Coordinates of C-alpha atoms in Angstrom, one line a residue:
X1 CA 2.5 28.7 5.7
X2 CA 3.4 26.3 2.3
X3 CA 7.1 26.0 2.5
X4 CA 10.0 24.3 0.5
X5 CA 11.5 22.1 2.0
X6 CA 15.1 21.0 1.8
X7 CA 16.8 21.6 -2.0
X8 CA 13.6 21.1 -4.0
X9 CA 10.2 19.4 -2.4
X10 CA 7.2 21.2 -1.0
X11 CA 5.1 20.8 2.3
X12 CA 1.5 21.9 2.2
X13 CA 0.4 23.8 5.4
X14 CA -3.1 22.6 4.7
X15 CA -3.6 19.2 3.2
X16 CA -5.3 19.4 -0.5
X17 CA -8.3 17.0 -0.7
X18 CA -8.5 14.3 -3.3
X19 CA -12.3 14.4 -3.2
X20 CA -13.1 11.9 -5.7
X21 CA -11.0 9.6 -8.7
X22 CA -12.7 7.8 -11.9
X23 CA -11.3 5.4 -13.8
X24 CA -11.9 4.5 -17.5
X25 CA -10.3 1.5 -18.8
X26 CA -9.8 -0.9 -21.8
X27 CA -11.2 -4.6 -22.3
X28 CA -7.5 -5.6 -21.8
X29 CA -7.2 -3.9 -18.6
X30 CA -10.7 -4.9 -17.5
X31 CA -9.6 -8.6 -17.7
X32 CA -6.5 -8.1 -15.3
X33 CA -5.9 -8.3 -12.0
X34 CA -7.3 -5.1 -11.1
X35 CA -10.4 -5.6 -13.6
X36 CA -13.2 -5.5 -11.1
X37 CA -12.3 -2.3 -9.2
X38 CA -12.2 0.4 -12.4
X39 CA -15.4 2.0 -12.9
X40 CA -16.0 1.5 -16.3
X41 CA -14.4 -1.0 -18.7
X42 CA -14.9 -0.8 -22.4
X43 CA -16.1 -3.9 -24.3
X44 CA -14.0 -2.5 -27.7
X45 CA -11.0 -0.5 -27.4
X46 CA -12.6 1.6 -30.1
X47 CA -14.9 2.7 -27.8
X48 CA -17.6 3.3 -30.5
X49 CA -15.0 6.1 -32.1
X50 CA -13.7 5.5 -35.6
X51 CA -10.0 6.3 -35.1
X52 CA -7.5 5.3 -32.0
X53 CA -6.9 9.0 -31.1
X54 CA -10.9 10.3 -30.8
X55 CA -11.4 6.9 -28.5
X56 CA -8.9 8.3 -26.1
X57 CA -10.4 11.6 -26.4
X58 CA -13.6 10.0 -25.2
X59 CA -11.8 8.5 -22.3
X60 CA -10.7 11.4 -20.8
X61 CA -14.5 13.4 -21.9
X62 CA -16.1 10.6 -19.7
X63 CA -13.3 10.4 -17.0
X64 CA -13.8 13.9 -15.8
X65 CA -17.4 13.8 -16.4
X66 CA -17.3 10.6 -14.3
X67 CA -15.2 12.6 -11.5
X68 CA -17.4 15.5 -11.5
X69 CA -20.5 13.7 -10.8
X70 CA -18.8 11.8 -7.9
X71 CA -17.9 15.0 -6.6
X72 CA -21.1 16.5 -7.0
X73 CA -19.8 19.5 -9.5
X74 CA -20.8 21.1 -12.8
X75 CA -18.4 22.2 -15.3
X76 CA -18.7 26.1 -14.1
X77 CA -17.7 25.0 -10.5
X78 CA -14.6 23.9 -11.7
X79 CA -11.9 26.6 -11.9
X80 CA -9.0 25.0 -13.5
X81 CA -8.3 21.3 -15.5
X82 CA -4.6 20.1 -15.3
X83 CA -4.7 17.5 -18.0
X84 CA -2.1 15.5 -20.5
X85 CA -1.5 12.5 -22.4
X86 CA 1.1 10.9 -24.7
X87 CA 0.3 12.2 -28.4
X88 CA 2.0 14.7 -30.4
X89 CA 0.6 18.4 -28.7
X90 CA -1.6 16.2 -26.2
X91 CA -4.4 16.0 -28.9
X92 CA -6.2 13.6 -27.2
X93 CA -6.6 16.4 -24.3
X94 CA -7.5 19.2 -26.4
X95 CA -10.3 17.1 -28.2
X96 CA -11.6 15.4 -25.4
X97 CA -12.1 17.8 -23.1
X98 CA -12.2 21.4 -24.9
X99 CA -16.7 21.0 -24.5
X100 CA -16.5 21.5 -21.0
X101 CA -15.0 25.0 -21.6
X102 CA -12.8 25.1 -18.3
X103 CA -9.8 26.8 -18.2
X104 CA -6.8 24.2 -19.1
X105 CA -3.0 23.7 -18.2
X106 CA -2.0 21.5 -20.7
X107 CA 0.7 19.3 -18.8
X108 CA 3.4 16.6 -20.2
X109 CA 5.7 14.4 -18.3
X110 CA 5.2 11.3 -20.5
X111 CA 3.9 8.6 -18.1
X112 CA 4.5 10.8 -15.3
X113 CA 1.9 13.1 -16.3
X114 CA -0.7 12.3 -13.6
X115 CA 2.4 13.2 -10.8
X116 CA 2.7 16.5 -12.8
X117 CA -1.2 17.2 -12.9
X118 CA -1.7 16.6 -9.3
X119 CA 1.3 18.2 -8.1
X120 CA 0.4 21.6 -10.1
X121 CA -3.2 21.1 -9.4
X122 CA -2.5 20.7 -5.6
X123 CA -0.6 23.8 -5.5
X124 CA -3.0 25.7 -7.3
X125 CA -5.9 24.6 -4.5
X126 CA -3.1 25.2 -1.6
X127 CA -2.5 28.6 -2.4
X128 CA -6.3 29.9 -2.8
X129 CA -5.8 30.4 -6.2
X130 CA -8.5 28.1 -7.1
X131 CA -11.3 26.3 -5.3
X132 CA -11.8 23.0 -7.0
X133 CA -9.6 21.5 -9.7
X134 CA -9.8 18.6 -12.0
X135 CA -6.7 16.5 -13.2
X136 CA -7.0 14.1 -15.7
X137 CA -4.3 12.1 -18.0
X138 CA -4.8 9.4 -20.6
X139 CA -2.9 6.8 -22.7
X140 CA -4.0 4.2 -25.3
X141 CA -1.9 1.3 -26.5
X142 CA -3.0 1.7 -30.2
X143 CA -2.6 5.3 -30.3
X144 CA 0.6 5.3 -28.4
X145 CA 2.0 2.4 -30.7
X146 CA 1.6 4.7 -33.5
X147 CA 2.8 7.7 -31.7
X148 CA 5.9 6.2 -30.9
X149 CA 6.6 2.5 -32.5
X150 CA 4.8 1.2 -35.3
X151 CA 1.2 0.8 -36.4
X152 CA -0.7 -2.2 -35.1
X153 CA -1.0 -3.4 -38.6
X154 CA 2.9 -3.9 -38.7
X155 CA 3.1 -6.7 -36.4
X156 CA 6.5 -6.1 -35.3
X157 CA 7.7 -8.4 -32.5
X158 CA 7.9 -6.9 -28.9
X159 CA 11.2 -7.8 -26.8
X160 CA 10.6 -9.0 -23.2
X161 CA 11.7 -5.9 -21.9
X162 CA 9.1 -3.8 -23.6
X163 CA 5.6 -2.8 -21.3
X164 CA 2.2 -2.4 -22.6
X165 CA 0.6 0.8 -22.7
X166 CA -2.6 0.9 -20.6
X167 CA -5.7 1.9 -22.5
X168 CA -7.4 4.0 -19.9
X169 CA -7.9 7.6 -18.3
X170 CA -7.9 8.5 -14.3
X171 CA -9.4 11.9 -13.2
X172 CA -9.1 13.5 -9.9
X173 CA -11.4 16.0 -7.8
X174 CA -9.3 18.2 -6.1
X175 CA -10.4 20.9 -2.8
X176 CA -9.9 21.9 0.5
X177 CA -12.3 21.4 3.6
X178 CA -14.2 18.7 1.8
X179 CA -14.8 14.9 1.9
X180 CA -11.9 13.1 1.3
X181 CA -10.8 10.2 0.2
X182 CA -7.0 11.1 0.6
X183 CA -5.1 14.2 1.3
X184 CA -2.2 15.6 -0.7
X185 CA 0.3 16.7 1.9
X186 CA 3.8 17.2 -0.1
X187 CA 5.4 16.4 -3.2
X188 CA 9.1 16.0 -4.5
X189 CA 9.1 17.3 -8.3
X190 CA 11.6 15.4 -10.5
X191 CA 14.2 16.3 -12.4
X192 CA 15.2 15.1 -15.9
X193 CA 18.0 12.4 -15.5
X194 CA 19.4 10.6 -18.8
X195 CA 22.1 8.0 -18.2
X196 CA 22.6 7.6 -21.9
X197 CA 20.4 4.4 -22.6
X198 CA 18.8 4.1 -26.4
X199 CA 16.4 1.5 -26.1
X200 CA 12.7 2.5 -26.9
X201 CA 11.9 -0.6 -26.0
X202 CA 13.1 -0.9 -22.7
X203 CA 11.2 1.9 -20.8
X204 CA 11.7 0.5 -17.6
X205 CA 15.3 0.7 -17.3
X206 CA 15.5 4.1 -19.2
X207 CA 12.9 5.5 -16.3
X208 CA 14.2 4.0 -13.3
X209 CA 17.2 6.1 -12.7
X210 CA 14.7 9.2 -12.7
X211 CA 12.8 7.6 -10.1
X212 CA 16.1 6.8 -8.1
X213 CA 16.8 10.3 -7.9
X214 CA 13.0 11.4 -6.9
X215 CA 13.0 8.9 -4.2
X216 CA 16.2 9.9 -2.8
X217 CA 16.1 13.8 -3.0
X218 CA 12.6 13.1 -1.2
X219 CA 14.0 11.5 1.5
X220 CA 16.9 13.9 2.2
X221 CA 14.7 16.9 2.1
X222 CA 11.9 15.4 4.1
X223 CA 14.6 13.7 6.6
X224 CA 12.5 10.6 6.5
X225 CA 13.1 7.0 5.4
X226 CA 11.2 4.4 3.5
X227 CA 9.8 3.0 6.6
X228 CA 7.7 6.3 6.9
X229 CA 5.7 4.7 3.9
X230 CA 3.0 1.5 3.7
X231 CA 4.2 1.7 -0.2
X232 CA 6.0 3.7 -2.3
X233 CA 4.3 3.4 -5.7
X234 CA 6.3 3.8 -9.0
X235 CA 3.8 4.2 -12.4
X236 CA 5.3 2.5 -15.1
X237 CA 8.4 0.8 -14.3
X238 CA 7.2 -2.6 -14.8
X239 CA 9.5 -6.0 -13.7
X240 CA 12.9 -4.5 -15.7
X241 CA 12.7 -0.9 -14.1
X242 CA 11.8 -2.3 -10.9
X243 CA 15.0 -4.2 -10.1
X244 CA 17.1 -1.3 -11.5
X245 CA 15.4 1.0 -9.3
X246 CA 16.0 -1.2 -6.2
X247 CA 19.8 -1.6 -7.1
X248 CA 20.4 2.2 -8.1
X249 CA 18.7 3.0 -4.6
X250 CA 20.6 0.7 -2.8
X251 CA 23.9 1.8 -3.8
X252 CA 22.6 5.0 -2.2
X253 CA 21.8 3.6 0.9
X254 CA 18.3 3.1 0.5
X255 CA 16.4 -0.2 0.7
X256 CA 12.8 0.0 -0.7
X257 CA 12.0 -3.4 -1.9
X258 CA 10.0 -4.8 1.1
X259 CA 7.4 -1.7 0.3
X260 CA 7.9 -0.7 -3.2
X261 CA 4.7 -1.5 -5.7
X262 CA 4.5 -0.5 -9.7
X263 CA 1.4 0.1 -11.3
X264 CA 2.9 -1.6 -14.2
X265 CA 3.2 -4.8 -12.6
X266 CA -0.1 -4.6 -10.2
X267 CA -2.3 -3.8 -13.9
X268 CA -1.7 -6.7 -16.0
X269 CA -0.9 -10.4 -15.5
X270 CA 2.5 -10.4 -17.4
X271 CA 2.4 -14.0 -18.2
X272 CA -1.1 -15.0 -18.9
X273 CA -2.2 -11.6 -20.7
X274 CA 1.5 -11.8 -22.6
X275 CA 2.2 -8.1 -21.6
X276 CA 6.3 -8.9 -21.1
X277 CA 7.7 -6.4 -18.5
X278 CA 4.3 -4.8 -17.6
X279 CA 2.0 -1.6 -18.2
X280 CA 3.1 1.6 -19.0
X281 CA 1.4 4.9 -20.3
X282 CA 0.0 8.3 -18.9
X283 CA -3.2 6.1 -18.0
X284 CA -1.3 3.4 -15.8
X285 CA -0.4 5.3 -13.0
X286 CA -3.9 7.3 -13.1
X287 CA -6.4 4.4 -13.3
X288 CA -4.3 2.7 -10.9
X289 CA -4.4 5.4 -8.4
X290 CA -8.3 6.0 -8.8
X291 CA -9.2 2.5 -8.4
X292 CA -6.7 0.6 -6.0
X293 CA -4.5 3.2 -4.0
X294 CA -7.3 5.8 -2.9
X295 CA -9.6 2.7 -1.8
X296 CA -6.8 1.7 0.6
X297 CA -6.1 5.2 1.7
X298 CA -9.7 6.2 2.2
X299 CA -10.2 2.9 4.4
X300 CA -6.8 3.6 6.9
X301 CA -5.5 0.3 5.3
X302 CA -2.8 2.1 3.8
X303 CA -1.9 5.5 6.4
X304 CA 0.8 7.3 3.9
X305 CA 1.8 6.3 0.4
X306 CA 4.6 8.1 -2.1
X307 CA 3.0 7.9 -5.4
X308 CA 5.9 8.4 -7.9
X309 CA 4.7 8.0 -11.8
X310 CA 7.5 7.9 -14.2
X311 CA 8.2 9.4 -17.5
X312 CA 10.2 8.8 -20.7
X313 CA 11.0 11.8 -22.6
X314 CA 11.6 10.5 -26.1
X315 CA 9.7 11.5 -29.6
X316 CA 9.6 9.3 -32.9
X317 CA 12.2 12.5 -34.1
X318 CA 14.9 11.9 -31.2
X319 CA 14.7 8.5 -31.2
X320 CA 15.6 8.4 -35.0
X321 CA 18.1 11.0 -34.6
X322 CA 20.0 8.7 -32.4
X323 CA 19.1 10.4 -29.0
X324 CA 19.2 9.1 -25.7
X325 CA 15.6 8.4 -23.9
X326 CA 15.8 10.8 -20.8
X327 CA 13.5 9.9 -17.8
X328 CA 11.4 12.2 -15.2
X329 CA 9.6 11.1 -12.1
X330 CA 7.2 13.6 -9.9
X331 CA 6.2 12.2 -6.6
X332 CA 3.2 13.0 -4.7
X333 CA 2.8 12.2 -0.7
X334 CA -0.8 10.6 -0.1
X335 CA -2.0 10.2 3.4
X336 CA -4.9 8.4 4.7
X337 CA -8.0 10.7 6.1
X338 CA -8.9 8.2 8.5
X339 CA -5.7 8.7 10.4
X340 CA -5.3 11.4 12.8

């Protein structure tokens, strides 16, 4: 039987299959170190649309279509969609995938949304409540800047601690007893962790405490050490957040320095592309998982990873009212189907 492990983690009795993944990114992401791995790279970040928000909606629509095509499914084969984005009331999602007419669970965990969607989708499949599930998340640099910071026309300066919101969408097809690219075998849902930081231009430092909390609880609940994993992969901490995470965990007696990877660091060449601390956004961890992590699990190069997208739970309203920036991080255990 599926079971709760420790205080708050979940172990699945039967692994849920990640049958397919799809990734679509913008021009800047396509010019980065992972550029050749993505399924589709846009020539223009408007993707033929009139607004940034419409462009992001199209990213989700196309990513869902692509992952269903890879899985050999039609829309009527999918039991549920788990989807989300960074925009107010998840408008990129609602306008992007409504035409599929698939029952939707809209989820919001800021940049951790991919981990939340995979967790909920896998639990639904493992519990026998769905045969086929699609999880999708997206973000867009320009729509996020307008939502949380300044319109691009303002031309504001960005400090070196700032991250660059990834323009992209990643989608995943989940099911049981089918051809797998990876197995989901467990998860540790995140808690809201707030260290009182108020710098919205330093998201890595704001989110790192939540990542440290989830990693520590995961190790305790499953009675494992970091050596259990080939990689412990955060989604959006960047170079600043990575340092904070490693230091916080060392204070707890946990050292992940030799196996930590951050999608926000991997997706851009920070110096050549002037992205400062690295990448972030709902799309950052999603497209990195689909394009970079899944192939390594599928081949058996990596046997087991802890996938840990991180999110900063703020809005323009909370920031303008002087509130701090809480964080959250959802962990998903992914294992190679090539390893018996």
